XYZ file of C-alpha atoms in Angstrom:
318
model
C -40.256 -54.267 35.069
C -37.579 -56.335 33.730
C -35.686 -58.426 36.487
C -31.967 -60.111 36.231
C -29.482 -61.254 38.995
C -26.621 -59.121 40.048
C -24.017 -58.971 42.899
C -24.794 -56.671 45.523
C -23.677 -55.512 48.640
C -25.147 -57.405 51.489
C -23.624 -56.857 55.117
C -26.016 -59.561 56.331
C -24.528 -62.370 54.458
C -22.165 -62.725 57.865
C -19.204 -63.203 55.514
C -16.215 -60.907 55.172
C -16.971 -60.190 51.546
C -20.119 -58.771 52.204
C -21.460 -59.580 48.805
C -24.287 -61.846 47.363
C -26.458 -62.435 44.208
C -29.776 -60.903 44.321
C -32.592 -59.988 41.960
C -32.460 -56.342 40.831
C -33.997 -54.313 38.053
C -32.273 -54.805 34.627
C -30.551 -51.719 33.104
C -32.293 -49.321 30.735
C -30.284 -48.524 27.823
C -29.398 -44.987 26.436
C -29.499 -44.725 22.727
C -25.655 -45.065 22.470
C -25.403 -47.827 24.852
C -25.167 -51.680 24.131
C -26.794 -54.214 26.239
C -24.423 -57.091 26.943
C -25.212 -60.359 28.463
C -22.214 -61.041 30.767
C -20.356 -64.495 30.697
C -17.282 -63.652 32.813
C -16.138 -60.862 35.329
C -13.074 -60.133 36.802
C -12.116 -58.803 40.557
C -10.038 -55.537 41.265
C -8.581 -54.600 44.634
C -10.130 -51.305 44.332
C -13.683 -52.259 43.948
C -13.360 -54.878 46.575
C -12.051 -52.188 49.195
C -15.281 -49.923 48.199
C -17.552 -52.810 49.106
C -16.512 -52.374 52.636
C -17.736 -48.803 52.632
C -20.809 -49.221 50.475
C -24.269 -49.086 51.800
C -26.532 -52.389 51.455
C -27.819 -52.933 48.101
C -25.222 -51.006 46.272
C -24.125 -52.398 42.923
C -20.585 -53.087 42.196
C -18.165 -54.250 39.451
C -16.105 -52.691 36.630
C -14.886 -55.480 34.468
C -17.129 -57.653 32.094
C -16.885 -59.888 28.988
C -19.872 -61.183 27.228
C -22.101 -61.032 24.006
C -24.078 -58.106 22.765
C -28.032 -58.969 23.403
C -29.073 -55.592 22.043
C -27.419 -53.147 19.749
C -27.481 -49.416 20.229
C -30.791 -47.500 19.086
C -28.502 -45.048 17.175
C -26.843 -47.824 15.236
C -23.274 -47.174 16.539
C -21.243 -50.208 17.638
C -21.133 -53.923 17.521
C -23.986 -55.951 16.289
C -26.063 -58.569 18.229
C -24.208 -61.571 18.891
C -20.722 -59.772 19.223
C -18.349 -61.064 21.571
C -16.947 -58.188 23.449
C -15.140 -56.833 26.553
C -15.754 -53.634 28.364
C -16.027 -51.612 31.583
C -18.229 -49.350 33.369
C -17.818 -47.290 36.640
C -20.343 -49.548 38.492
C -22.924 -52.313 37.923
C -20.766 -54.587 35.830
C -21.274 -57.945 38.209
C -24.642 -58.572 36.667
C -26.129 -60.740 34.034
C -26.868 -57.666 31.935
C -24.811 -54.649 31.430
C -25.784 -51.385 29.646
C -22.505 -49.869 28.341
C -21.462 -46.893 26.108
C -20.150 -47.998 22.883
C -16.718 -46.334 23.592
C -16.296 -48.388 26.648
C -16.670 -51.669 24.725
C -14.386 -53.647 22.139
C -15.118 -56.587 19.895
C -13.161 -59.787 20.843
C -11.067 -61.552 18.680
C -12.341 -65.594 18.322
C -8.856 -66.674 19.998
C -9.632 -64.865 23.062
C -11.652 -66.472 25.706
C -14.249 -64.549 28.004
C -12.223 -65.507 30.941
C -8.939 -63.731 29.297
C -10.782 -60.669 28.116
C -12.577 -60.307 31.692
C -9.185 -59.521 33.089
C -8.113 -56.662 30.844
C -10.465 -53.549 31.492
C -9.127 -51.976 34.715
C -5.941 -53.983 35.306
C -4.793 -54.181 31.673
C -5.741 -50.640 30.753
C -3.960 -49.323 34.011
C -0.685 -50.876 32.873
C -1.103 -49.554 29.464
C -2.000 -46.022 30.043
C 0.250 -45.630 33.038
C 3.098 -46.956 31.185
C 2.426 -44.680 28.414
C 2.633 -41.510 30.983
C 6.601 -42.469 30.903
C 6.814 -41.916 27.061
C 8.638 -44.624 24.658
C 9.777 -47.758 26.530
C 12.762 -48.927 24.321
C 15.950 -48.699 26.548
C 14.109 -47.243 29.475
C 14.338 -48.467 33.314
C 11.187 -49.353 34.626
C 10.030 -50.077 38.282
C 6.791 -51.727 39.019
C 5.629 -52.037 42.749
C 2.842 -54.496 43.548
C 4.404 -56.480 40.629
C 2.348 -59.614 41.634
C -1.041 -57.973 41.407
C -3.338 -57.790 38.333
C -1.752 -54.542 37.002
C 1.717 -55.540 38.002
C 1.628 -58.747 36.134
C 0.345 -56.643 32.829
C 2.553 -53.748 33.319
C 5.908 -56.208 33.364
C 4.903 -57.817 30.153
C 4.059 -54.648 28.383
C 7.081 -52.938 29.387
C 9.305 -55.753 28.467
C 7.460 -55.993 25.422
C 8.365 -52.449 24.517
C 11.846 -53.042 24.977
C 12.584 -51.618 28.828
C 14.305 -53.170 31.481
C 11.992 -54.147 34.447
C 12.373 -54.266 37.915
C 9.428 -55.700 39.884
C 8.898 -55.457 43.651
C 6.586 -58.100 45.478
C 5.959 -58.540 49.231
C 5.752 -62.477 49.055
C 8.599 -64.540 48.053
C 6.519 -67.204 46.720
C 5.218 -64.724 43.950
C 8.844 -64.174 42.413
C 8.479 -66.708 39.777
C 5.116 -65.278 38.655
C 6.647 -61.864 38.192
C 9.953 -63.180 36.305
C 7.534 -65.167 34.202
C 5.855 -61.967 33.212
C 9.031 -60.398 32.027
C 10.680 -58.973 34.911
C 14.567 -58.681 34.550
C 15.039 -58.458 38.212
C 12.617 -59.326 41.134
C 13.147 -57.719 44.793
C 11.357 -58.725 47.818
C 10.154 -56.042 50.409
C 7.303 -53.986 51.586
C 8.735 -50.822 49.889
C 11.045 -49.894 47.070
C 14.492 -49.802 49.114
C 15.533 -53.383 47.888
C 15.236 -52.150 44.411
C 17.749 -49.216 45.013
C 20.756 -51.180 43.336
C 19.075 -50.856 39.979
C 18.314 -47.211 40.002
C 17.824 -44.675 38.630
C 14.332 -45.386 37.017
C 12.793 -43.611 34.167
C 9.265 -44.613 35.140
C 8.053 -46.037 38.293
C 4.367 -47.562 38.516
C 3.478 -47.330 42.198
C 0.590 -48.979 44.070
C 1.664 -49.300 47.591
C 1.992 -45.793 49.072
C 3.475 -44.960 52.301
C 7.187 -45.774 52.551
C 7.240 -47.328 49.226
C 6.250 -44.099 47.487
C 8.641 -42.141 49.926
C 11.645 -44.448 48.555
C 10.338 -44.585 44.927
C 10.694 -40.701 44.462
C 14.278 -40.775 45.538
C 15.065 -43.473 42.615
C 13.692 -41.498 39.742
C 16.177 -40.623 37.027
C 16.258 -36.970 35.793
C 12.871 -36.435 34.102
C 11.302 -39.524 35.467
C 7.702 -39.930 36.375
C 6.173 -41.639 39.261
C 2.598 -42.817 38.244
C 0.808 -43.473 41.413
C -2.413 -45.569 40.931
C -3.048 -47.320 44.387
C -2.243 -47.449 48.085
C -2.323 -50.982 49.289
C 0.083 -50.378 52.174
C -0.587 -46.775 53.443
C -2.624 -43.735 52.780
C 0.013 -41.101 53.474
C 3.680 -40.795 52.462
C 6.542 -38.405 53.338
C 8.255 -36.451 50.278
C 11.972 -35.423 50.775
C 11.244 -32.195 48.740
C 14.843 -31.006 47.969
C 15.644 -34.443 46.695
C 12.634 -34.219 44.614
C 12.854 -31.197 42.638
C 16.651 -31.124 42.852
C 16.901 -34.153 40.661
C 15.696 -32.220 37.874
C 12.540 -32.617 35.884
C 10.931 -35.271 38.258
C 7.204 -35.511 38.071
C 4.429 -37.538 40.386
C 1.358 -38.391 38.384
C -1.900 -39.259 39.986
C -3.642 -41.900 37.859
C -7.431 -42.832 38.307
C -8.415 -45.206 35.354
C -11.956 -43.824 35.038
C -10.338 -40.159 34.706
C -7.948 -41.353 31.895
C -11.043 -42.832 30.070
C -12.529 -39.639 29.659
C -9.623 -38.723 27.371
C -8.735 -42.059 25.941
C -11.783 -44.269 25.494
C -11.498 -47.723 26.900
C -12.512 -49.234 23.326
C -9.306 -48.222 21.928
C -7.080 -49.598 24.638
C -9.186 -52.704 24.877
C -8.916 -53.667 21.230
C -5.198 -53.107 21.376
C -4.806 -55.456 24.553
C -7.230 -57.952 23.050
C -5.220 -58.146 19.887
C -1.883 -58.855 21.910
C -3.751 -61.602 23.704
C -4.935 -63.051 20.546
C -1.377 -63.042 19.233
C 0.286 -64.764 22.423
C 2.046 -61.737 23.036
C 0.126 -60.677 26.346
C -0.768 -63.552 28.537
C -3.325 -62.845 31.319
C -2.500 -64.591 34.450
C -5.710 -66.071 36.052
C -5.052 -67.539 39.245
C -8.594 -67.812 40.287
C -11.647 -69.110 38.236
C -14.771 -69.831 39.846
C -18.706 -69.318 39.607
C -19.963 -66.213 40.512
C -21.793 -67.647 43.478
C -18.238 -67.835 45.232
C -17.760 -63.936 44.843
C -17.559 -62.997 48.582
C -14.949 -65.753 49.124
C -13.049 -64.823 46.053
C -13.181 -61.240 47.145
C -11.782 -62.020 50.582
C -8.854 -63.861 49.268
C -8.045 -60.879 46.829
C -8.078 -58.867 49.736
C -5.564 -61.029 51.666
C -3.151 -61.220 48.614
C -3.668 -64.812 48.657
C -2.771 -65.306 45.083
C -0.805 -63.522 42.211
C -2.731 -62.019 39.240
C -6.295 -62.088 38.568
C -9.460 -63.547 39.695
C -12.505 -64.428 37.134
C -15.929 -65.663 38.066
C -18.091 -67.105 35.631
C -22.063 -66.412 35.320
C -23.843 -69.688 34.886
C -25.767 -70.063 31.890
C -24.350 -67.103 29.862
């Protein structure tokens, strides 16, 4: 049995992050899977929140970037030695990851492993969520949680597509980061109310929930769509039903990235995002870079919203 190191849930570490590096069994490849030696990984709020509910020994992690160590048995996909970025539903925070070809994209030489590791869940969520609203040119876009990993990418992609972008942040110190990402206006608040002067919005990317979602639905333009992909503020929201349906054509879309990837493979979107990074048209904001031995501390800082953008961890020796 081959052994490797991986980050697992360990409640006995004595740290709030409940994460530690342990020896585990190496993954077994399916015929259409690549074996990737991971060089860098990134953290997302969703997976870190799951850690608090997971059993001891559970494997975690969605995003990874590294080098193909073993090609697929069926001959599909990148060759050995190819630099790649990818995502899996669990187990990405490890020295080795077995991933389907459809979940992995080759990296341009100009894109570092650290930059690439930020792209899978945050970048794909921003890309695919914005596409729910149709063409961006001339549209009015509202992004809540705009200083987060998804929010920073969403502001850049929406602005690049020709949209007018309004970002909502809770912390005034993060306003500059959101403006740098391309937001035309940045408002400060725990919900969408400060964004009302710039209404109506053709598309709203909503990640806060609670009062933020309640207010956001009232700010939609006719035929506008509110894409909900998170609930960092509250699990429940009250909807003003008459205001919502009398607006005409408004829609509320529940977005889960791994559901979307059943219809739109990650490889396609990751190739697009990596190409934009290589051209300098998309700039991952990496607020924290650290060795993976610091995962518990960095995860706790992420949950406490102590930095804007993304956190990337490097695996020593990869």
